[in-house]
Coordinates of C-alpha atoms and ligand atoms in Angstrom, one line a residue:
M1 CA -0.1 -0.1 -0.2
A2 CA 0.9 3.0 -1.3
L3 CA 1.6 6.1 1.4
Q4 CA -0.4 8.6 -0.2
A5 CA -3.3 5.9 1.0
I6 CA -2.3 5.8 4.4
K7 CA -1.8 9.8 4.4
T8 CA -5.7 10.6 2.4
F9 CA -7.5 7.1 4.1
E10 CA -10.9 8.5 5.4
I11 CA -11.8 7.4 8.7
R12 CA -16.4 7.3 9.1
L13 CA -17.0 9.6 11.9
I14 CA -18.8 6.7 14.2
P15 CA -21.1 8.5 17.1
F16 CA -19.1 8.7 20.4
K17 CA -21.8 8.2 21.9
N18 CA -21.8 4.2 21.2
F19 CA -18.9 4.1 23.2
I20 CA -19.3 4.7 27.2
K21 CA -16.1 4.3 28.6
H22 CA -17.3 3.4 32.2
S23 CA -20.5 1.9 32.2
I24 CA -21.1 -0.9 33.3
R25 CA -22.8 -3.9 31.6
P26 CA -26.5 -4.8 32.9
L27 CA -26.9 -6.7 35.3
S28 CA -29.0 -10.1 35.1
S29 CA -28.3 -11.4 37.8
L30 CA -25.9 -10.5 41.4
P31 CA -22.6 -12.4 41.8
E32 CA -22.2 -15.0 44.7
F33 CA -20.4 -13.9 47.4
S34 CA -17.0 -13.6 47.3
K35 CA -16.6 -14.9 50.6
N36 CA -18.7 -18.9 49.1
K37 CA -17.0 -18.7 45.4
Y38 CA -14.0 -18.3 47.1
N39 CA -14.5 -20.4 49.9
V40 CA -12.3 -17.2 52.5
K41 CA -13.0 -17.6 56.4
R42 CA -14.0 -13.9 58.4
K43 CA -11.5 -12.4 60.1
S44 CA -12.5 -12.2 64.1
F45 CA -13.2 -8.4 63.6
N46 CA -16.1 -6.8 65.6
L47 CA -19.7 -6.7 63.8
I48 CA -21.3 -4.2 63.4
E49 CA -23.2 -2.4 66.0
D50 CA -25.7 0.5 65.9
A51 CA -23.6 2.5 68.5
H52 CA -21.4 3.1 66.5
V53 CA -23.7 3.4 62.6
S54 CA -25.2 6.4 65.5
F55 CA -21.5 7.6 66.0
F56 CA -20.5 7.3 61.9
Q57 CA -23.5 9.9 61.8
N58 CA -23.5 12.3 65.2
L59 CA -19.1 12.8 63.6
L60 CA -20.3 12.8 59.4
G61 CA -24.2 13.5 59.3
K62 CA -26.5 10.6 58.9
E63 CA -26.4 12.2 55.1
R64 CA -22.9 10.7 54.9
V65 CA -23.3 7.7 56.8
L66 CA -25.2 5.3 54.1
T67 CA -27.1 1.8 55.4
D68 CA -30.0 1.1 53.3
E69 CA -29.1 -2.1 51.6
S70 CA -30.2 -0.7 48.1
E71 CA -27.8 2.1 47.8
L72 CA -25.2 -0.2 49.3
L73 CA -25.3 -2.8 46.4
S74 CA -23.2 -1.0 44.0
Y75 CA -20.3 -0.4 46.6
N76 CA -20.4 -4.2 47.4
I77 CA -19.6 -5.3 43.7
D78 CA -17.0 -4.6 41.4
W79 CA -16.9 -3.5 38.2
I80 CA -16.6 -6.7 36.2
K81 CA -18.9 -8.5 38.5
N82 CA -16.5 -10.8 40.1
C83 CA -17.0 -9.7 43.7
R84 CA -19.6 -9.2 46.4
G85 CA -19.6 -7.9 49.9
E86 CA -21.8 -7.4 52.3
S87 CA -21.1 -3.8 53.9
R88 CA -23.4 -2.7 56.0
V89 CA -22.3 0.8 56.3
V90 CA -21.1 3.2 53.2
L91 CA -19.4 6.3 55.0
K92 CA -17.7 9.6 53.2
P93 CA -15.6 11.5 54.4
K94 CA -15.8 15.2 53.8
C95 CA -11.9 15.7 55.1
T96 CA -8.9 14.5 56.7
E97 CA -9.7 14.9 60.2
H98 CA -13.2 12.5 58.8
V99 CA -10.7 10.6 57.5
S100 CA -8.8 10.5 60.2
A101 CA -11.1 9.9 63.5
I102 CA -13.5 7.3 61.3
L103 CA -10.3 4.7 61.0
K104 CA -9.8 5.9 64.7
F105 CA -13.0 5.0 65.9
C106 CA -12.3 1.4 64.1
N107 CA -9.2 0.5 65.3
D108 CA -10.6 1.4 68.7
N109 CA -13.5 -1.4 67.8
N110 CA -12.2 -3.7 65.9
L111 CA -13.8 -2.7 62.9
A112 CA -12.6 -4.0 59.4
V113 CA -12.7 -1.3 56.9
C114 CA -12.2 -1.3 52.9
P115 CA -10.9 1.7 51.0
Q116 CA -12.7 2.1 47.6
G117 CA -12.5 5.7 45.4
G118 CA -14.4 5.2 41.7
N119 CA -14.4 1.2 41.7
T120 CA -13.2 1.1 39.0
G121 CA -10.1 -1.4 40.2
L122 CA -10.1 -5.4 38.2
V123 CA -9.0 -6.8 40.9
G124 CA -11.5 -7.3 43.4
G125 CA -9.9 -4.7 45.8
S126 CA -12.6 -2.5 46.4
V127 CA -14.8 -4.0 47.9
P128 CA -15.3 -5.7 51.2
V129 CA -15.4 -9.5 51.1
F130 CA -16.9 -10.0 54.7
D131 CA -19.1 -7.3 55.9
E132 CA -16.3 -4.4 55.8
I133 CA -16.9 -0.3 56.8
V134 CA -17.2 1.0 53.0
L135 CA -15.4 4.5 53.4
S136 CA -15.5 6.3 50.3
T137 CA -13.7 9.2 49.1
E138 CA -16.2 10.1 47.4
G139 CA -17.4 13.1 48.9
M140 CA -13.2 14.5 49.0
N141 CA -13.2 16.1 46.1
N142 CA -11.8 20.4 45.9
I143 CA -8.8 21.7 43.9
I144 CA -6.4 22.8 46.7
S145 CA -3.5 24.6 44.0
L146 CA -2.3 24.6 40.9
D147 CA 1.2 26.4 40.0
E148 CA 0.9 26.8 36.7
I149 CA 4.3 27.3 36.5
S150 CA 5.7 24.0 37.8
G151 CA 2.9 22.5 37.3
V152 CA 2.1 20.8 40.2
L153 CA -1.1 20.1 41.6
V154 CA -2.7 19.8 44.7
C155 CA -5.4 17.6 45.1
E156 CA -7.8 15.5 47.5
A157 CA -8.1 12.1 47.2
G158 CA -11.6 11.3 45.6
C159 CA -11.7 14.1 42.3
I160 CA -12.2 12.2 39.6
L161 CA -9.3 11.4 37.0
E162 CA -11.1 13.0 34.0
N163 CA -12.3 16.2 35.7
L164 CA -8.2 16.8 37.2
D165 CA -7.4 16.4 32.9
N166 CA -10.5 19.0 31.9
H167 CA -9.0 21.5 35.7
L168 CA -5.6 21.4 34.0
R169 CA -5.7 21.9 29.8
E170 CA -7.7 25.5 30.5
H171 CA -3.6 25.9 32.2
N172 CA -2.1 24.2 29.5
L173 CA -1.6 21.0 30.7
M174 CA -2.7 18.1 31.4
M175 CA -2.5 14.6 34.1
P176 CA 0.6 12.9 33.7
L177 CA -1.8 9.8 33.2
D178 CA -4.7 8.6 31.1
L179 CA -6.8 5.3 31.1
G180 CA -10.0 4.3 30.0
A181 CA -11.2 4.2 33.5
K182 CA -10.7 7.4 33.4
G183 CA -14.3 9.3 33.9
S184 CA -14.7 7.3 37.6
C185 CA -11.6 6.2 38.9
H186 CA -10.0 8.4 41.7
I187 CA -6.7 10.1 41.5
G188 CA -6.0 8.6 45.5
G189 CA -7.5 5.7 43.8
N190 CA -5.5 5.3 40.6
I191 CA -1.9 6.4 43.2
S192 CA -3.3 2.9 45.4
T193 CA -3.2 0.6 42.5
N194 CA -0.4 3.0 41.3
A195 CA -2.3 2.5 38.2
G196 CA 0.0 2.5 34.4
G197 CA -2.0 3.5 31.7
L198 CA -1.5 4.3 27.7
R199 CA 0.7 6.8 28.1
L200 CA 3.6 5.5 30.8
L201 CA 6.5 5.3 28.2
R202 CA 5.4 8.8 27.7
Y203 CA 5.4 9.7 31.0
G204 CA 6.4 7.4 34.1
N205 CA 5.0 5.3 36.5
L206 CA 2.8 7.6 39.7
H207 CA 6.4 6.4 41.5
G208 CA 8.1 9.3 39.3
S209 CA 4.9 12.0 38.4
V210 CA 3.5 12.0 41.6
L211 CA 5.7 14.6 44.7
G212 CA 4.3 13.8 48.1
V213 CA 1.0 12.2 49.6
E214 CA -1.1 12.7 52.4
A215 CA -2.9 9.3 53.9
V216 CA -3.9 8.2 57.5
K217 CA -3.0 5.7 58.9
A218 CA -5.2 2.7 61.0
D219 CA -4.6 4.7 63.8
G220 CA -6.0 7.8 62.8
E221 CA -2.8 9.6 62.6
V222 CA -2.7 12.0 60.2
I223 CA 1.2 10.8 57.6
D224 CA 1.8 14.7 56.6
C225 CA 4.2 14.3 53.3
L226 CA 2.5 16.1 50.6
G227 CA 5.6 18.2 50.1
T228 CA 5.0 19.4 46.6
L229 CA 9.3 19.3 45.4
K230 CA 11.0 17.6 42.6
K231 CA 13.9 16.7 45.1
D232 CA 13.5 16.8 48.8
N233 CA 15.9 14.0 49.5
T234 CA 15.1 13.8 53.6
G235 CA 15.0 10.7 54.4
Y236 CA 12.9 7.8 54.2
H237 CA 10.9 8.5 51.0
L238 CA 7.2 7.5 53.0
K239 CA 5.6 8.3 49.8
H240 CA 5.9 5.5 47.4
L241 CA 4.9 2.6 50.8
F242 CA 1.6 4.2 49.6
I243 CA 2.2 4.1 45.8
G244 CA 0.8 1.1 44.7
S245 CA -0.4 -0.7 48.3
E246 CA -3.8 -1.2 47.6
G247 CA -5.0 0.6 50.6
T248 CA -3.6 -1.7 53.1
L249 CA -1.9 0.7 54.8
G250 CA -3.0 3.7 54.4
I251 CA -5.7 5.8 53.6
V252 CA -4.8 8.6 51.1
T253 CA -6.9 12.1 51.3
K254 CA -4.3 14.5 49.6
V255 CA -1.5 13.7 46.9
S256 CA 0.6 16.3 45.0
I257 CA 0.9 15.1 41.9
N258 CA 3.4 16.5 38.4
C259 CA 1.9 17.4 35.5
P260 CA 2.7 17.9 31.6
T261 CA 2.8 20.8 29.7
L262 CA -0.9 19.9 27.6
S263 CA 1.3 19.6 23.5
S264 CA -0.4 20.8 20.7
S265 CA 0.3 19.2 18.5
I266 CA -1.0 15.8 18.3
N267 CA -1.2 12.3 15.6
V268 CA -2.5 8.5 16.1
A269 CA -1.5 6.1 13.2
F270 CA -3.5 3.2 13.7
L271 CA -1.9 0.4 11.6
G272 CA -3.0 -3.3 10.2
V273 CA 0.3 -5.7 10.6
E274 CA 0.7 -9.3 9.1
N275 CA 2.1 -11.1 12.3
F276 CA 3.1 -10.3 16.0
D277 CA 6.9 -10.0 15.1
N278 CA 6.5 -7.3 12.7
V279 CA 4.6 -5.4 15.6
L280 CA 8.0 -5.9 17.6
K281 CA 9.8 -4.5 15.2
L282 CA 7.6 -1.6 15.0
Y283 CA 8.1 -1.0 18.0
Q284 CA 11.2 -0.6 17.3
L285 CA 11.2 1.1 14.5
A286 CA 8.5 3.8 16.1
K287 CA 11.9 4.2 18.6
S288 CA 14.7 4.9 16.6
S289 CA 11.9 8.0 14.2
L290 CA 10.6 9.4 16.4
G291 CA 12.6 9.8 19.4
E292 CA 10.7 11.8 22.2
I293 CA 7.9 12.3 20.4
M294 CA 5.6 9.2 20.6
S295 CA 3.4 9.4 23.5
A296 CA 1.5 5.1 24.0
F297 CA 2.8 2.6 21.9
E298 CA -0.6 0.1 22.0
M299 CA -1.2 -3.0 20.0
A300 CA -4.4 -5.6 19.3
D301 CA -5.0 -9.2 18.3
A302 CA -7.6 -9.2 15.9
A303 CA -10.0 -11.2 18.6
S304 CA -9.8 -7.6 21.1
L305 CA -11.0 -6.0 17.9
E306 CA -13.8 -7.7 17.0
T307 CA -15.8 -6.7 20.6
T308 CA -15.1 -3.2 19.9
I309 CA -16.9 -3.8 16.9
E310 CA -19.1 -6.6 17.8
H311 CA -20.7 -5.2 21.0
L312 CA -19.8 -1.2 21.4
K313 CA -21.3 -0.7 17.8
L314 CA -17.5 0.8 16.8
Q315 CA -16.0 0.8 13.1
N316 CA -12.6 -0.5 12.4
P317 CA -11.7 2.4 9.8
I318 CA -9.2 -0.2 7.4
G319 CA -10.5 -3.3 8.7
D320 CA -9.0 -6.9 9.5
Y321 CA -5.8 -7.4 10.0
P322 CA -4.3 -10.2 12.4
F323 CA -2.8 -7.3 14.5
Y324 CA -3.6 -3.7 15.9
V325 CA -0.2 -0.6 16.4
L326 CA -2.0 2.9 17.7
I327 CA 0.5 4.5 17.7
E328 CA 0.2 8.6 19.2
T329 CA 2.3 11.1 19.7
S330 CA 2.1 14.7 21.5
G331 CA 4.5 17.8 21.1
S332 CA 4.8 20.8 20.3
N333 CA 5.9 22.0 17.1
E334 CA 3.4 20.4 14.5
S335 CA 5.0 20.1 11.3
H336 CA 8.2 18.7 12.7
D337 CA 6.3 15.9 13.8
S338 CA 3.5 15.7 11.3
E339 CA 7.3 15.7 9.3
K340 CA 9.0 12.1 11.7
L341 CA 6.1 10.8 11.9
T342 CA 5.6 11.2 7.5
E343 CA 9.2 9.5 7.3
F344 CA 7.8 6.5 9.9
L345 CA 5.4 5.8 8.3
E346 CA 6.6 5.7 4.3
K347 CA 9.5 3.4 6.4
T348 CA 7.2 0.7 7.5
M349 CA 5.0 0.9 4.1
S350 CA 8.9 -0.1 2.6
S351 CA 9.8 -2.2 5.1
N352 CA 5.8 -3.7 4.7
L353 CA 5.8 -3.9 7.9
V354 CA 3.0 -2.4 8.5
L355 CA -0.6 -3.6 5.3
N356 CA -2.6 -1.4 5.8
G357 CA -2.5 2.0 8.0
T358 CA -4.8 5.8 9.1
Y359 CA -3.1 8.9 10.3
Q360 CA -5.1 10.9 11.9
T361 CA -4.4 14.8 13.4
E362 CA -8.4 16.0 14.1
P363 CA -9.0 15.2 18.0
S364 CA -12.8 14.5 16.5
R365 CA -11.0 11.2 14.2
I366 CA -7.8 10.6 17.3
K367 CA -10.7 10.2 19.4
P368 CA -12.9 6.8 18.3
I369 CA -9.8 5.5 16.9
W370 CA -8.6 4.9 20.7
A371 CA -12.1 4.5 21.1
L372 CA -11.4 0.4 19.3
R373 CA -8.5 0.2 21.8
E374 CA -10.1 1.3 25.4
G375 CA -13.7 -0.2 24.9
I376 CA -11.8 -3.5 24.4
P377 CA -12.0 -4.2 28.7
Q378 CA -15.7 -3.5 28.4
A379 CA -17.2 -4.8 25.1
I380 CA -15.3 -8.2 26.2
L381 CA -18.0 -8.3 29.3
Y382 CA -20.5 -9.4 27.0
D383 CA -20.0 -11.6 25.8
G384 CA -20.0 -13.4 29.7
Y385 CA -18.1 -14.5 32.6
V386 CA -15.1 -12.9 32.2
L387 CA -11.2 -13.9 33.2
K388 CA -8.8 -11.0 33.5
Y389 CA -4.8 -11.7 33.2
D390 CA -2.5 -8.4 33.5
I391 CA 0.8 -9.7 33.3
S392 CA 4.2 -8.8 32.0
L393 CA 6.5 -10.0 30.1
P394 CA 10.1 -10.5 28.2
L395 CA 8.7 -8.0 25.1
K396 CA 9.6 -10.8 22.1
D397 CA 7.6 -13.5 24.5
Y398 CA 4.5 -10.9 24.8
Y399 CA 2.6 -12.4 23.1
S400 CA 3.2 -15.9 23.3
I401 CA 1.0 -17.0 25.9
V402 CA -2.1 -16.0 23.9
P403 CA -1.2 -18.9 21.4
I404 CA -0.9 -20.7 24.1
M405 CA -4.4 -20.4 26.2
R406 CA -6.2 -20.7 22.8
E407 CA -5.0 -24.7 22.1
K408 CA -4.8 -25.4 26.6
L409 CA -8.8 -23.8 26.5
G410 CA -10.4 -24.8 22.7
S411 CA -14.2 -24.1 22.8
D412 CA -13.9 -23.6 26.8
A413 CA -13.3 -20.3 25.6
V414 CA -15.8 -17.7 24.3
R415 CA -13.6 -16.2 23.1
I416 CA -9.6 -15.0 24.0
C417 CA -7.9 -11.2 23.3
G418 CA -4.7 -9.9 24.1
Y419 CA -3.9 -6.9 24.0
G420 CA -2.1 -4.3 26.0
H421 CA 1.1 -1.5 26.3
I422 CA 4.2 -2.8 23.9
G423 CA 5.8 -0.1 25.5
D424 CA 5.4 -0.7 28.8
G425 CA 5.2 -4.8 27.9
N426 CA 2.7 -4.8 29.7
I427 CA -0.1 -7.1 27.9
H428 CA -4.2 -8.1 28.6
V429 CA -5.1 -11.3 28.4
N430 CA -9.0 -11.6 28.8
I431 CA -10.1 -14.8 29.1
A432 CA -14.5 -14.8 28.2
I433 CA -16.5 -18.4 29.0
K434 CA -20.4 -18.8 29.1
E435 CA -19.9 -18.9 33.1
F436 CA -17.8 -18.6 36.1
S437 CA -16.3 -22.7 36.2
Q438 CA -13.6 -23.9 39.0
E439 CA -13.3 -26.1 36.4
I440 CA -12.8 -23.6 33.3
I441 CA -10.4 -21.8 36.0
K442 CA -8.5 -24.8 36.8
K443 CA -7.3 -25.1 33.7
I444 CA -6.0 -21.6 33.5
E445 CA -4.3 -21.3 37.1
P446 CA -2.1 -21.7 38.6
Y447 CA -0.4 -22.3 34.7
I448 CA -0.3 -18.7 33.3
Y449 CA 1.5 -17.4 36.7
E450 CA 4.0 -19.8 36.1
Y451 CA 5.1 -19.7 32.7
T452 CA 4.9 -15.3 33.7
S453 CA 7.4 -16.1 36.3
N454 CA 9.4 -18.8 34.5
L455 CA 10.0 -16.2 31.7
K456 CA 10.8 -13.7 35.0
G457 CA 7.7 -11.4 34.0
S458 CA 5.1 -10.2 37.4
V459 CA 2.3 -11.4 37.5
S460 CA 0.4 -8.3 37.9
A461 CA 1.8 -6.3 35.8
E462 CA -0.9 -3.1 36.9
H463 CA -3.8 -3.6 38.4
G464 CA -2.2 -4.2 41.5
I465 CA -2.8 -8.0 43.8
G466 CA -6.1 -6.6 45.7
F467 CA -9.0 -10.0 46.7
R468 CA -8.1 -12.3 43.7
K469 CA -4.6 -12.6 44.0
P470 CA -2.6 -12.8 47.2
N471 CA -2.6 -16.4 46.5
Y472 CA -0.3 -15.5 42.9
I473 CA 1.8 -13.1 44.4
H474 CA 4.8 -15.8 45.3
Y475 CA 5.0 -16.7 41.5
S476 CA 6.5 -12.4 41.4
K477 CA 7.8 -12.4 45.0
S478 CA 10.4 -14.2 47.2
N479 CA 9.9 -15.2 50.7
A480 CA 12.5 -12.4 51.5
C481 CA 10.0 -9.9 50.1
L482 CA 6.6 -10.9 51.5
G483 CA 9.1 -11.6 55.4
L484 CA 9.6 -7.4 55.1
M485 CA 6.4 -6.8 53.2
K486 CA 4.0 -8.3 56.4
S487 CA 6.4 -6.8 58.7
L488 CA 5.7 -3.1 57.2
K489 CA 2.0 -4.4 56.9
N490 CA 2.1 -5.5 61.3
L491 CA 3.8 -2.1 62.0
M492 CA 0.9 0.0 60.6
D493 CA -1.8 -1.6 60.7
P494 CA -1.0 -3.9 63.5
K495 CA -5.2 -4.8 64.2
G496 CA -5.3 -5.8 60.4
I497 CA -8.6 -3.2 60.2
L498 CA -7.3 -2.2 56.9
N499 CA -8.7 -4.1 53.0
P500 CA -8.3 -7.3 55.4
Y501 CA -8.7 -10.3 52.2
K502 CA -6.1 -8.3 50.2
V503 CA -2.9 -8.1 48.4
L504 CA -0.7 -10.1 51.3
P505 CA -1.0 -14.3 51.7
S506 CA -2.8 -15.7 54.1
Ligands
FAD601 P1 -11.2 1.7 43.1 O1 -10.8 0.4 42.0 O2 -12.3 1.8 44.2 O3 -9.7 1.2 44.3 C1 -8.4 -0.2 43.5 C2 -7.4 0.2 45.1 O4 -7.5 0.9 45.9 C3 -8.7 -1.3 46.2 O5 -7.3 -1.7 46.8 C4 -8.6 0.3 47.2 O6 -9.6 -0.1 48.6 C5 -7.3 0.9 47.0 N1 -8.4 3.0 47.7 C6 -9.1 3.2 46.6 N2 -8.6 4.8 46.6 C7 -8.4 4.7 47.5 C8 -7.7 5.6 49.2 N3 -8.1 6.8 48.5 N4 -6.3 5.0 49.5 C9 -6.1 4.0 49.9 N5 -6.9 3.5 48.6 C10 -7.7 3.0 48.1 N6 -5.6 0.0 35.6 C11 -4.2 0.5 34.9 O7 -3.1 -0.2 35.9 N7 -3.6 0.9 33.8 C12 -4.9 0.8 32.5 O8 -4.5 1.6 31.1 C13 -6.3 0.4 33.3 N8 -8.1 1.1 32.6 C14 -9.3 0.1 32.9 C15 -10.0 0.9 32.1 C16 -11.9 -0.1 32.2 C17 -12.2 0.2 31.8 C18 -11.1 0.2 33.7 C19 -12.9 -0.1 34.7 C20 -10.0 -0.2 34.6 C21 -9.1 -0.2 34.8 N9 -7.9 0.2 35.5 C22 -6.7 0.4 34.0 C23 -7.5 0.2 37.3 C24 -8.3 0.4 37.0 O9 -9.0 1.6 36.4 C25 -7.7 1.3 38.3 O10 -7.2 0.4 39.0 C26 -7.6 2.8 38.5 O11 -6.5 3.3 39.9 C27 -8.8 2.2 40.1 O12 -9.0 3.5 40.5 P2 -10.2 3.5 41.7 O13 -10.8 5.7 41.5 O14 -11.4 3.3 40.7 O15 -10.2 3.3 42.7
2HG602 C1 -6.2 -1.6 30.0 O1 -5.3 -1.5 29.9 C2 -6.7 -1.9 30.9 O2 -7.0 -1.1 28.7 C3 -7.4 -2.7 31.2 O3 -5.2 -1.9 31.8 C4 -7.2 -3.6 31.0 O4 -9.9 -5.5 30.9 C5 -8.1 -5.8 31.1 O5 -8.0 -6.0 30.9
ZN603 ZN1 -3.7 -1.8 30.9

């Protein structure tokens, strides 16, 4: 295919309303309780009593204490409808002082707590397993300050990622992370999961972008590490304890984050590729040709695209290919960036790395292309019961697990999709089966984790360990590391009231 064709290729516009980023698929029936489904034994926390509820009502006001069963349902079920708890109380504190008073009371009264942000987590960490009190950060959504010169934003943990990004855009800045759940997830949840997302290859992970954190320990003590400095080597870097610890060491209440300048020139190329080897060659070429302007390099296989097209009614602008690559560039000089991208695309053509493609510069035409990629996690939920594996593998082995799983499962699987963040070595293997079946799951787990571990990969690249993966954490962490994690947990939360049954193996 000639380059001219690529440049002039017309994409038919997809009505964007067809793609609802964070909507939840309709529930035909409620998921089984996690305690039964996964055979978990309740730890010896106290049961919530009326006197406890009265304490919370006096502290927060009645409207910030939910006890009505129908109101509690969405806080008890996770996004993929896999896990279900039976909490009887949801608390919606307004400020750090509220969180501190709640935790002190819960610690003194031996009551377990499940911190919750936007409840978009994919490993069951955000919902209770038994009757843990849900502490939602929904009510803590104020932007505290924005320094337009340094680009440092300070805000409360319950701010929705997309709202923060919209606010920053008015000041020519942007959030350093972006993910399909941005319309619902909270920045506190992002930090607690160390969320990766679509542009990690450009802006790095949150251990780098987050400058400071304010968090509350299990006993109610407020740990103020809310610095806004880019350099501060005074002692241990405590903020890192809260980044990625999934609510097991403390509750994040405020955040300061370094925000990059908004790029004035954005281009997106969507390319069809014959095989995975060529995807890797394309990535290598993109790194050398596009250099500093490359902001995303995502891939999806044919099955992944089929889901968004079939279930979300999106259109594929380039026709059917075995693999698809989405490359985004973000820079400050339109002609420079487009010259670089054009030169790169010419090279991909002459070396036959790309079979067909489209290259867009208009936001209205870029959006539907991103929708094809961002919609996959949601679209596959329409296929049945979905098992999500989020692994890091060396790039040469990145896609190898997908054909293996297809071979292993045969007709047990409705669909198996492989897609993800090539630039980060992180593949998402989504396996849809007709309905929950321990027999089928036994064919996948622990095999997939052993496979990953043998290749020195990670069994959780970006979604965390949560409730679903503590039994598999040892495939990526040594006993000595797990021992130190347990010591830290004991030090910071001796009674274990914060997000029990999560992250650490029992
Ligand atoms: P929740 O789901 O509410 O909670 C997640 C965990 O953090 C839980 O363990 C919870 O207890 C804890 N927690 C929440 N808030 C706090 C707090 N203030 N203090 C302490 N602990 C807290 N993830 C990625 O990494 N990359 C992606 O590209 C990505 N894309 C996604 C796309 C879709 C469509 C969906 C549904 C999810 C995606 N995710 C992705 C997963 C999820 O969105 C992220 O993990 C996100 O960071 C969770 O934020 P949340 O506010 O929803 O947290
Ligand atoms: C993504 O990259 C998210 O789209 C979600 O991390 C992946 O649902 C998944 O498996
Ligand atoms: Zn991802």
